[in-house]
Amino acid sequence: MKLYVAHLYPRLMNLYGDRGNMICLRHRCRERRIDLEVDELDLGDRLDPKRYDLIFMGGGQDREQRRVAPDLLNVKGEAIREAVEEGVTALAVCGGYQLFARYYHPASGDDLPGLGIFDAWTEHPGEDAPRCIGNVVAEWRGGTLVGFENHGGRTYLGAGAEPLARVRVGFGNNGEDGTEGAVYKNAHGTYLHGSLLPKNPRFADHLLLLALRRRHGEVELAPLDDCLEEAAHAAAVRVASARR
């Protein structure tokens, strides 16, 4: 089996080790003898919606988001929306998540229009407002997701958006309604850096299964020895919970 991955703006959108998510996916595929081919798509590169099984975009500061937002919308946007509608798996973290939604209203400057894949929008309350910073524990599918968040914007979900998880510790989307991230079809948005996937092996395999089954049918993933990953996850839960 083989998976094709599009990694969007790997040099501009790579806060807090977001590239580690790609390293994690490559490791988990290699251990199972699944071929993984990653194309790094930068400014000006077009995306073929028929080629990819998984699309990944990490986070960036407002400066980087301003650089990539026009390219994401005008060069790659239509193809990404088509791919998501066809069931391609996607993961967008922090700034990537904001730009996969309807718009981001930053603390200063013009709004950044997004792809509208998630029925959600982000408002920055102003440069004097405290940022949402810290470790996060969120309830997801009978377990937890852990990660680190650092964002000034507050994201609000519309009626067409489903939250990815429910916050147990941390701020999540906005620090008000208990939601974290968003899901539309097989596209997932989240504020969790970390890197996210190495400390959340169940979520990593969830994304891999979605991507594999779309192309290859009802496949199953061979179990891996996740003792270290689970220990890191448990430690993250303990650290976050102790600082509530």
Coordinates of C-alpha atoms in Angstrom, one line a residue, residues 55-58 90-94 96-98 100 118 188-191:
I55 CA -3.1 17.1 3.4
F56 CA -1.1 18.6 6.3
M57 CA -0.6 22.2 7.2
G58 CA 1.1 23.4 10.4
A90 CA -6.6 16.7 6.2
L91 CA -5.0 18.0 9.4
A92 CA -4.5 21.7 9.9
V93 CA -2.9 23.0 13.1
C94 CA -3.3 26.5 14.7
G96 CA -3.4 26.4 9.4
Y97 CA -6.7 25.6 11.2
Q98 CA -7.6 29.3 11.2
F100 CA -9.0 26.4 6.7
F118 CA -14.7 24.5 8.5
H188 CA -9.5 18.0 11.1
G189 CA -8.5 21.4 12.6
T190 CA -6.9 21.8 16.0
Y191 CA -4.9 24.2 18.1

